[in-house]
Tab-separated table of C-alpha atoms and ligand atoms in Angstrom:
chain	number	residue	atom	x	y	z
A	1	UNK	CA	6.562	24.339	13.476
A	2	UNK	CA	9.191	26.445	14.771
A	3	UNK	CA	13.164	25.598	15.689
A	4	UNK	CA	13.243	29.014	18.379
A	5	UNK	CA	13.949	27.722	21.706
A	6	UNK	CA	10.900	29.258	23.953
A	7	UNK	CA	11.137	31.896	26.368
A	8	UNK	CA	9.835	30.490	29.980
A	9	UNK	CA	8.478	32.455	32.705
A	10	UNK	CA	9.216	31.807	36.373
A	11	UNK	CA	6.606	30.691	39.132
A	12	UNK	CA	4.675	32.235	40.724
A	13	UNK	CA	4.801	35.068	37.698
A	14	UNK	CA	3.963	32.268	35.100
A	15	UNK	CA	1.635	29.800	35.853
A	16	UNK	CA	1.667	27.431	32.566
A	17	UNK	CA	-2.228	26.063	34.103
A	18	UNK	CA	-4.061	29.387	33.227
A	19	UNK	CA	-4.256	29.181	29.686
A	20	UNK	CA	-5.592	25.219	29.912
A	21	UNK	CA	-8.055	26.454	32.584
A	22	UNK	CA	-11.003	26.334	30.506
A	23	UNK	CA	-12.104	25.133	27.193
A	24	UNK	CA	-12.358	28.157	25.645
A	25	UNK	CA	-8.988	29.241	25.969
A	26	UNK	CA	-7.565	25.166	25.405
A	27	UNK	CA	-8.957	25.970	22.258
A	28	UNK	CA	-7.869	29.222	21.309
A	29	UNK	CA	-4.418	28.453	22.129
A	30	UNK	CA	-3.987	24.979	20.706
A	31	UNK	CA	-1.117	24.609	18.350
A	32	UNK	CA	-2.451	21.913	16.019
A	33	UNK	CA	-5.588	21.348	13.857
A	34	UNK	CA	-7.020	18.110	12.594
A	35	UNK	CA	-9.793	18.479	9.893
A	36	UNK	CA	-11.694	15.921	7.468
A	37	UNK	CA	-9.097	17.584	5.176
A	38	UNK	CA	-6.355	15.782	6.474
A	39	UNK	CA	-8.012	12.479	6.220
A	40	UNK	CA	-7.498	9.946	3.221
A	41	UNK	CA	-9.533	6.442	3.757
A	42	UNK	CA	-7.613	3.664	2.166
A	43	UNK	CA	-10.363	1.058	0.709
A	44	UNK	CA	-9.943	-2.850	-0.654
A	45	UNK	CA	-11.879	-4.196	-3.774
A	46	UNK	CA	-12.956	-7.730	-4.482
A	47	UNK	CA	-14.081	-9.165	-7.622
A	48	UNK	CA	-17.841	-10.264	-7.788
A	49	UNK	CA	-21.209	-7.965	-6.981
A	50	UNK	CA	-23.121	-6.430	-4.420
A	51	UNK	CA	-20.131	-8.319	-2.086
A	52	UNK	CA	-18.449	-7.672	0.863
A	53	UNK	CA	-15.910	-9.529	2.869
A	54	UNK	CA	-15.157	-8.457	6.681
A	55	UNK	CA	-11.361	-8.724	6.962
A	56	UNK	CA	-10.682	-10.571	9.979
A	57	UNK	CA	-7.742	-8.822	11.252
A	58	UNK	CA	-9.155	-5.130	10.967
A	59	UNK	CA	-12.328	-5.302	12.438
A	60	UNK	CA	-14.189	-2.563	10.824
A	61	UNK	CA	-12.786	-2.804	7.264
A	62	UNK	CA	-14.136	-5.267	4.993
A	63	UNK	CA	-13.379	-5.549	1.013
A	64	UNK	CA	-16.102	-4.838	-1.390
A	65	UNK	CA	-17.145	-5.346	-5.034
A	66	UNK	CA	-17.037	-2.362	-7.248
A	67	UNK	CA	-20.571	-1.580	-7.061
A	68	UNK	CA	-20.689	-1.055	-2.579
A	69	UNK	CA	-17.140	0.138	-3.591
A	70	UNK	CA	-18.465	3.185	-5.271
A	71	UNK	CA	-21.053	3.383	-2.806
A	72	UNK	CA	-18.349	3.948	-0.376
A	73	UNK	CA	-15.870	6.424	-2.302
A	74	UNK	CA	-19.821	8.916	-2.466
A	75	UNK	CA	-19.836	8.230	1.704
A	76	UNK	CA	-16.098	9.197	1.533
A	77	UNK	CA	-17.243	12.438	-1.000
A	78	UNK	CA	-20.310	13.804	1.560
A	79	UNK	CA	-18.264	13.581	4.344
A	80	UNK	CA	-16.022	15.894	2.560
A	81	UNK	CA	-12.739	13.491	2.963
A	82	UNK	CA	-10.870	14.572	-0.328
A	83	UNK	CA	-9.500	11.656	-1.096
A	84	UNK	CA	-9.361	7.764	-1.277
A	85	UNK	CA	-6.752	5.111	-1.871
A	86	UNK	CA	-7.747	1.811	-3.841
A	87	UNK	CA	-5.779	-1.460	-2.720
A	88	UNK	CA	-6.904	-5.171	-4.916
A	89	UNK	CA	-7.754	-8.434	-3.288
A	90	UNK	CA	-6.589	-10.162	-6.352
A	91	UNK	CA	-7.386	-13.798	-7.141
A	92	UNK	CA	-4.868	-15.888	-6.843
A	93	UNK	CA	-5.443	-17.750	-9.885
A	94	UNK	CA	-4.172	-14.210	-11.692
A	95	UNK	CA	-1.370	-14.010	-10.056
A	96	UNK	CA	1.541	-14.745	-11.801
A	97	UNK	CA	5.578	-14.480	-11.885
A	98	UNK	CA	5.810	-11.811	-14.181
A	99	UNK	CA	3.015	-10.005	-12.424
A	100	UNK	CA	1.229	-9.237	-15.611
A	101	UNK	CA	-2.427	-8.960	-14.586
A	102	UNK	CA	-0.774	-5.340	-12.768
A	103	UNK	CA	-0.614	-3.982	-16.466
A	104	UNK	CA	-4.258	-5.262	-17.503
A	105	UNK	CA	-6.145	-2.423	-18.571
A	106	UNK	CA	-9.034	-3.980	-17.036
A	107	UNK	CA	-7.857	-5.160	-13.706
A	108	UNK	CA	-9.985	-4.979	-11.080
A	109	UNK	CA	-8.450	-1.368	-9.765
A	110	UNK	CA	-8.630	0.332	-12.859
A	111	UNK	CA	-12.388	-1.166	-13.059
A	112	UNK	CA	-13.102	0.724	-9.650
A	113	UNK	CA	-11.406	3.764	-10.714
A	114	UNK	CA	-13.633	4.190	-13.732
A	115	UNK	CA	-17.030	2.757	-12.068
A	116	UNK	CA	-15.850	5.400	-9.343
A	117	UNK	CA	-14.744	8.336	-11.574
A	118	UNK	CA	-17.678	7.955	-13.386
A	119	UNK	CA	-19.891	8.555	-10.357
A	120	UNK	CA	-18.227	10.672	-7.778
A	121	UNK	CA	-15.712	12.625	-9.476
A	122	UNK	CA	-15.550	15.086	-6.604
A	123	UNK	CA	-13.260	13.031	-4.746
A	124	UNK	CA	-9.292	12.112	-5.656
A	125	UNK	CA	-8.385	8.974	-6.173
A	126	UNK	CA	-4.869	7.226	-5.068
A	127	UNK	CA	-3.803	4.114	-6.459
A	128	UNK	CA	-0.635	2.038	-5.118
A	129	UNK	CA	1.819	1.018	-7.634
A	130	UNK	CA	4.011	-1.980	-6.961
A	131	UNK	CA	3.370	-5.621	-8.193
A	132	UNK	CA	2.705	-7.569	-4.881
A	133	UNK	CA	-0.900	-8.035	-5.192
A	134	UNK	CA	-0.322	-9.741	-8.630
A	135	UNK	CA	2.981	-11.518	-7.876
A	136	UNK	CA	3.604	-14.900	-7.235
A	137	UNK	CA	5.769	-14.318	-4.847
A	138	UNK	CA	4.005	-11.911	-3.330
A	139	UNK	CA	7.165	-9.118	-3.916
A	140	UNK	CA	6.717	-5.811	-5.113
A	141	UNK	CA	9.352	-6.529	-7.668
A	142	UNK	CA	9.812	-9.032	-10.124
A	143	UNK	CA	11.752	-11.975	-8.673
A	144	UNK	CA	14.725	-13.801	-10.194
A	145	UNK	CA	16.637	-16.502	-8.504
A	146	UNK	CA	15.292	-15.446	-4.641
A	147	UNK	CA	16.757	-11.702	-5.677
A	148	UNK	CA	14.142	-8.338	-6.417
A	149	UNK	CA	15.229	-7.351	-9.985
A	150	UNK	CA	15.346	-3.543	-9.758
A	151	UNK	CA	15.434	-1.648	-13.146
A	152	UNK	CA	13.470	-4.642	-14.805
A	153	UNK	CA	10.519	-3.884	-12.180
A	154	UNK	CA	10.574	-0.302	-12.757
A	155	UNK	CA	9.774	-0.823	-16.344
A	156	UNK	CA	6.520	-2.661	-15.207
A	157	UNK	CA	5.762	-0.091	-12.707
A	158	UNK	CA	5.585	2.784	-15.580
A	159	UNK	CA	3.506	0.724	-17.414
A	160	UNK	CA	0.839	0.047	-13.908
A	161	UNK	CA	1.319	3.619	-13.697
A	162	UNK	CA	0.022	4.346	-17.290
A	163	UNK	CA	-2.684	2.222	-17.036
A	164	UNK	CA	-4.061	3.221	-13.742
A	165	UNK	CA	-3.713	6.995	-15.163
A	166	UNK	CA	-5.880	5.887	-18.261
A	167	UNK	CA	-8.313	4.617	-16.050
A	168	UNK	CA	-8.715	8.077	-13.967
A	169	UNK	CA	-6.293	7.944	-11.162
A	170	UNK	CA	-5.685	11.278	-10.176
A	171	UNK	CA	-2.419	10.188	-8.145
A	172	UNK	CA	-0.033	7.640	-8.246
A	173	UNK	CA	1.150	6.023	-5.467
A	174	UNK	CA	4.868	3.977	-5.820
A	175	UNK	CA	4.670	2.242	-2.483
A	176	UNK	CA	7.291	-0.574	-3.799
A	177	UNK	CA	10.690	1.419	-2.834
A	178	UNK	CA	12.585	0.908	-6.359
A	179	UNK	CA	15.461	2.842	-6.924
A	180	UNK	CA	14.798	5.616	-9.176
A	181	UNK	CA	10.935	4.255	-10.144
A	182	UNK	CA	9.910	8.241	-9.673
A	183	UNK	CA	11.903	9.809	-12.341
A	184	UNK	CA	10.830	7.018	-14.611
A	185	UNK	CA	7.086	7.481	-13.967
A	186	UNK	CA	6.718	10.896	-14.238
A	187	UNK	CA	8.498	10.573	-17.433
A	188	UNK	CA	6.025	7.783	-18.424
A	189	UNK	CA	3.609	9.922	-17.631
A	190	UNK	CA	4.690	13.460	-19.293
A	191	UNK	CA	4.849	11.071	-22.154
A	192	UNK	CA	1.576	9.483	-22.561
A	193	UNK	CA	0.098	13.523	-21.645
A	194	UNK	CA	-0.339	12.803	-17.994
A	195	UNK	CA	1.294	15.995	-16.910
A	196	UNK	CA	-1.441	16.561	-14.480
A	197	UNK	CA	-1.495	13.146	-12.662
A	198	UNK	CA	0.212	13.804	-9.351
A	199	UNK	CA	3.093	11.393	-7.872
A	200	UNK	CA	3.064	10.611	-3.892
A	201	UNK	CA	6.084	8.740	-3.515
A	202	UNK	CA	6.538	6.133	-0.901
A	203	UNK	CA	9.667	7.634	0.040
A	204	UNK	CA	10.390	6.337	3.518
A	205	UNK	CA	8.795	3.276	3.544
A	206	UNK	CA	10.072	0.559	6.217
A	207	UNK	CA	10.189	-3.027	6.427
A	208	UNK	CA	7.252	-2.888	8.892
A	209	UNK	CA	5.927	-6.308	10.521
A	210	UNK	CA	2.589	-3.344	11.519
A	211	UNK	CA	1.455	-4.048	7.945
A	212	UNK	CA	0.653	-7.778	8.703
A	213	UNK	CA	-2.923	-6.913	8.648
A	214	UNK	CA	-3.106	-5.567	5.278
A	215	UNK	CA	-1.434	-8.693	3.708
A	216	UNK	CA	-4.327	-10.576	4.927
A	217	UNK	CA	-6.837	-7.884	3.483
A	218	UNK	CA	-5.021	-8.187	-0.058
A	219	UNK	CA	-4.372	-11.735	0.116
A	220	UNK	CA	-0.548	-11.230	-0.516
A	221	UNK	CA	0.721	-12.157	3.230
A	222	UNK	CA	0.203	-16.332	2.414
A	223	UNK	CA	2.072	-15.919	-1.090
A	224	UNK	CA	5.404	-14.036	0.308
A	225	UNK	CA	8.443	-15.989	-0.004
A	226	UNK	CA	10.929	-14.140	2.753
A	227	UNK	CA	10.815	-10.319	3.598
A	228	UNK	CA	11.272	-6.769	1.784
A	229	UNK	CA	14.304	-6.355	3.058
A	230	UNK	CA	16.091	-5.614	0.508
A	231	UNK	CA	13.748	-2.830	-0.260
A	232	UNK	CA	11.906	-1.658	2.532
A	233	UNK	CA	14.300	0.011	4.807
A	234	UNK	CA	15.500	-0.776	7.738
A	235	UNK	CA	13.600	0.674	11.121
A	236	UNK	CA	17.251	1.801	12.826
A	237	UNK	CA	17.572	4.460	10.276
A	238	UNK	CA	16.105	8.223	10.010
A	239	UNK	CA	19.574	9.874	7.492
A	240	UNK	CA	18.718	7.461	4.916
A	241	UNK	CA	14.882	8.383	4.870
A	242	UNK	CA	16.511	12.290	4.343
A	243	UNK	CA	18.299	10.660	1.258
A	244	UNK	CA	15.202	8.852	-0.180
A	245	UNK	CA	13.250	11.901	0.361
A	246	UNK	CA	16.220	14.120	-1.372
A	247	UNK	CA	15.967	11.648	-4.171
A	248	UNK	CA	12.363	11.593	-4.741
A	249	UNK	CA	12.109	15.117	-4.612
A	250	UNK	CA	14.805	15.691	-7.235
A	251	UNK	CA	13.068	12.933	-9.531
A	252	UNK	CA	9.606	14.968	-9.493
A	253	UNK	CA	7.993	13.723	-6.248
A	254	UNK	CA	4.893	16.029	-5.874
A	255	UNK	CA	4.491	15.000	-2.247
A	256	UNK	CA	6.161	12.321	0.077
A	257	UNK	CA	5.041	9.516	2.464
A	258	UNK	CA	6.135	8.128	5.494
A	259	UNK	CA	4.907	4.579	6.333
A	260	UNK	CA	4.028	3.154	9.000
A	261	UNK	CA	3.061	6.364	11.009
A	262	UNK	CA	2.722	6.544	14.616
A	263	UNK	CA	6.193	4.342	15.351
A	264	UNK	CA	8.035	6.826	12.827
A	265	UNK	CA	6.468	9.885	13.923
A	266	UNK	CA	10.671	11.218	14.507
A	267	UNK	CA	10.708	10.619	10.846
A	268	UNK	CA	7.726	12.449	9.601
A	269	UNK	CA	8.938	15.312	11.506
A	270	UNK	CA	12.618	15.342	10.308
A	271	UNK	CA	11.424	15.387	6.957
A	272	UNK	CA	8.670	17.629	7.197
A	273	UNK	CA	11.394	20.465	8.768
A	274	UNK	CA	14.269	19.155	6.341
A	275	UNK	CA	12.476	19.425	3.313
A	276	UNK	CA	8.662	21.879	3.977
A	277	UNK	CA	7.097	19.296	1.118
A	278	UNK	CA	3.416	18.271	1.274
A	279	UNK	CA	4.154	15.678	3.617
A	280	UNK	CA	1.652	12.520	4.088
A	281	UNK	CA	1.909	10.043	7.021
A	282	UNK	CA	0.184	6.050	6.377
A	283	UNK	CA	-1.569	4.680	9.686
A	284	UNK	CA	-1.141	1.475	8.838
A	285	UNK	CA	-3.289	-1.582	9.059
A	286	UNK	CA	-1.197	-2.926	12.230
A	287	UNK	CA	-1.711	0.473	13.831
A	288	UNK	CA	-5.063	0.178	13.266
A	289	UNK	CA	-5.596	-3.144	14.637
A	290	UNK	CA	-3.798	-2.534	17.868
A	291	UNK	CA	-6.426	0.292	19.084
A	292	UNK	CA	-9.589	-2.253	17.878
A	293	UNK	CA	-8.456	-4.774	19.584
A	294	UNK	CA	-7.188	-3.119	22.773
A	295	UNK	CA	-10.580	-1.080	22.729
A	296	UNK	CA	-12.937	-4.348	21.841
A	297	UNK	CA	-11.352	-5.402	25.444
A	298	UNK	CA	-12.075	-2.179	27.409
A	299	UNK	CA	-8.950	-1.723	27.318
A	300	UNK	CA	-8.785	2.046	25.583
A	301	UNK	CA	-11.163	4.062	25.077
A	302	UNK	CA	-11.340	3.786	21.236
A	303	UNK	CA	-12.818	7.350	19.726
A	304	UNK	CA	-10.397	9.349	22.440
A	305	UNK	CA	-7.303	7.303	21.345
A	306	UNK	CA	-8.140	7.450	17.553
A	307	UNK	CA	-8.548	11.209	17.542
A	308	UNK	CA	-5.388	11.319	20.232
A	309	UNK	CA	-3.027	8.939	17.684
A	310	UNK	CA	-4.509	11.317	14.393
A	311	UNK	CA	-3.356	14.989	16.374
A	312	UNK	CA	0.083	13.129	16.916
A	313	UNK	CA	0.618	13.131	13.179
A	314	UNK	CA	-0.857	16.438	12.991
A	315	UNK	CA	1.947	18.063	15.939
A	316	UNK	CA	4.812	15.764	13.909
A	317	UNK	CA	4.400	17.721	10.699
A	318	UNK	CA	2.056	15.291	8.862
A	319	UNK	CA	-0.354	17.650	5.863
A	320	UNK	CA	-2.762	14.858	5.624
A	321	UNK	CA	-2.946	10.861	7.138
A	322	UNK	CA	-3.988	7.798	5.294
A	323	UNK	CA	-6.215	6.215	7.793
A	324	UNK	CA	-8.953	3.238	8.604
A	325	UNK	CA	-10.016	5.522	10.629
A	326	UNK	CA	-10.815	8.463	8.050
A	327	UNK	CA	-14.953	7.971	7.813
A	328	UNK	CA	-15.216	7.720	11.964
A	329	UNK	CA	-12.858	10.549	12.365
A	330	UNK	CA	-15.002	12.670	9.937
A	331	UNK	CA	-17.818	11.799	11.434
A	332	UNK	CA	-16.643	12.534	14.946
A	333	UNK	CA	-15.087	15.923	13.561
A	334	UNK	CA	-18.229	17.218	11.732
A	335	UNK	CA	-20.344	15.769	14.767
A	336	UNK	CA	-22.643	13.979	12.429
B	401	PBG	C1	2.176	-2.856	-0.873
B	401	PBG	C2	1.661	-2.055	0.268
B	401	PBG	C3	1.684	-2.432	1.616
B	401	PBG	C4	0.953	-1.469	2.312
B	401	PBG	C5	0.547	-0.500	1.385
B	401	PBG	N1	1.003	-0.864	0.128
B	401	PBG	C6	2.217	-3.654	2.261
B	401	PBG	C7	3.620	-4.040	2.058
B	401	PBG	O1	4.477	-3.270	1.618
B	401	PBG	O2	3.902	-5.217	2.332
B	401	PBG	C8	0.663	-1.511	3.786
B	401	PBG	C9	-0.560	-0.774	4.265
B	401	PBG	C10	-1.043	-1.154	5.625
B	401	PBG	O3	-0.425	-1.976	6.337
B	401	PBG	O4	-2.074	-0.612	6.023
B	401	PBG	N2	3.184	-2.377	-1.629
């Protein structure tokens, strides 16, 4: 990316068609590059065996038991897509107020991320912390008299954080926009001598009706009582993103997220030229759906718009994109 304004030509001297006259030189002049190295593929695991559950929303996507989960996360490994994030359907009989089944040891994401370490270690595993899929209420935070308790819910997030790092996460994932949960993870971390587990923060994360979809896939839409709010941020602001960024940075951050992607694309460049972290964009489940559905009608044509919507986060500054799309794109980028 560069701030220089560009020098232009005049016609008939400059003629900005030649260089998109043919292929080859479309290609030798393009600015941006999307690779299978930019993809993550964001996965959901069900309890049960040899399972799998379309989700009705997100054509495509369905949730699987640990066993096709695996299975998956070694398609995800020889396609070469480096990494994969883990998101529970937990049963609702587990889920509680206090949100304790998030600190099991043996919850069914740390189950996946051992059965999955054990076999593919080759690829890097991303786990979400936050409490809604065990909640009650279906918050990311503990809930006390209809408010989000703040420091009380960080305390459980270091602990979801320690467990999923015993299990063999390679990077954790805050996604449930706590003030100041990053400091006190890493220092969770450092302390139980998980100086090497990595930390994407959340950091702009908005209160997003896109990720209606995934609340169906994780079963958490049906249990929310009101909105997040009063975490989430609000979608009229980009200076406070800069902030949250600053902050997460400052509290050990090792790279950032912006979520959802292609609506906050302004954001995900602002912060990429702000701050030149690893920056990470989240196609969300909403964005997702929109192209299936608009392509299941004829209406788009679906591979050219997927690949089209993954260069835009490419040009915007994105490193890498969490995507539904990761194991089509990989396929249509290694022509296999
Ligand atoms: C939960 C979480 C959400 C997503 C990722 N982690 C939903 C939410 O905050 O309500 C959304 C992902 C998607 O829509 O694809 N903390």
């Amino acid at each position: 990316m560069t701030n220089k304004p560009p020098i232009t030509g005049e016609f008939p001297l400059t003629r900005m068609r030649r260089n998109r006259a043919d292929d080859w030189s479309r290609r030798l002049i393009s600015e941006s590059r999307l690779s299978v190295d930019d993809l993550i593929w964001p996965m959901f695991v069900i309890e049960g065996e040899n399972k799998s559950e379309p989700v009705s929303s997100m054509p495509g996507v369905e949730r699987l038991s640990v066993d096709r989960l695996v299975a998956q996360a070694g398609e995800a490994e020889a396609l070469g897509i480096p990494a994969i994030a883990i998101f529970p359907n937990t049963d609702a009989k587990l889920k509680t107020s206090d949100a304790k089944e998030a600190v099991n040891p043996d919850n069914l994401v740390c189950r996946a991320v051992r059965a999955i370490k054990e076999k593919h270690s080759g690829v890097g595993i991303i786990c979400d912390v936050a409490l809604d899929p065990y909640n009650s209420d279906g918050h990311d935070g503990l809930v006390r008299d209809g408010k989000i308790l703040n420091d009380e819910t960080v305390e459980v997030l270091c602990q979801q954080s320690i467990m999923q790092a015993r299990a063999g996460c390679d990077i954790i994932a805050p996604s449930d926009m706590m003030d100041g949960r990053i400091k006190a993870i890493r220092e969770a971390l450092d302390g139980e001598g998980f100086q090497h587990v990595r930390i994407v923060s959340y950091a702009a994360k908005y209160a997003s009706a896109f990720y209606g979809p995934f609340r169906d896939a994780v079963g958490s839409g049906g249990a929310l009582k009101g909105d997040k709010k009063t975490y989430q941020m609000d979608s009229a602001n980009t200076d406070e993103a800069l902030r949250e960024v600053a902050m997460d940075i400052r509290e050990g951050a090792d790279m950032v997220m912006v979520k959802p992607g292609m609506p906050y694309l302004d954001i995900i460049h602002r912060i990429k030229d702000t701050f030149a972290m690893p920056t990470l964009a989240f196609q969300v489940s909403g964005e997702y759906a929109m192209v299936q559905a608009a392509s299941a009608n004829g209406w788009l044509d679906h591979d050219a718009v997927m690949m089209e919507s993954l260069m835009a986060f490419k040009r915007a500054g994105a490193d890498a994109v969490l995507t539904y799309f990761a194991p089509k794109a990989a396929r249509l980028l290694q022509n296999t």
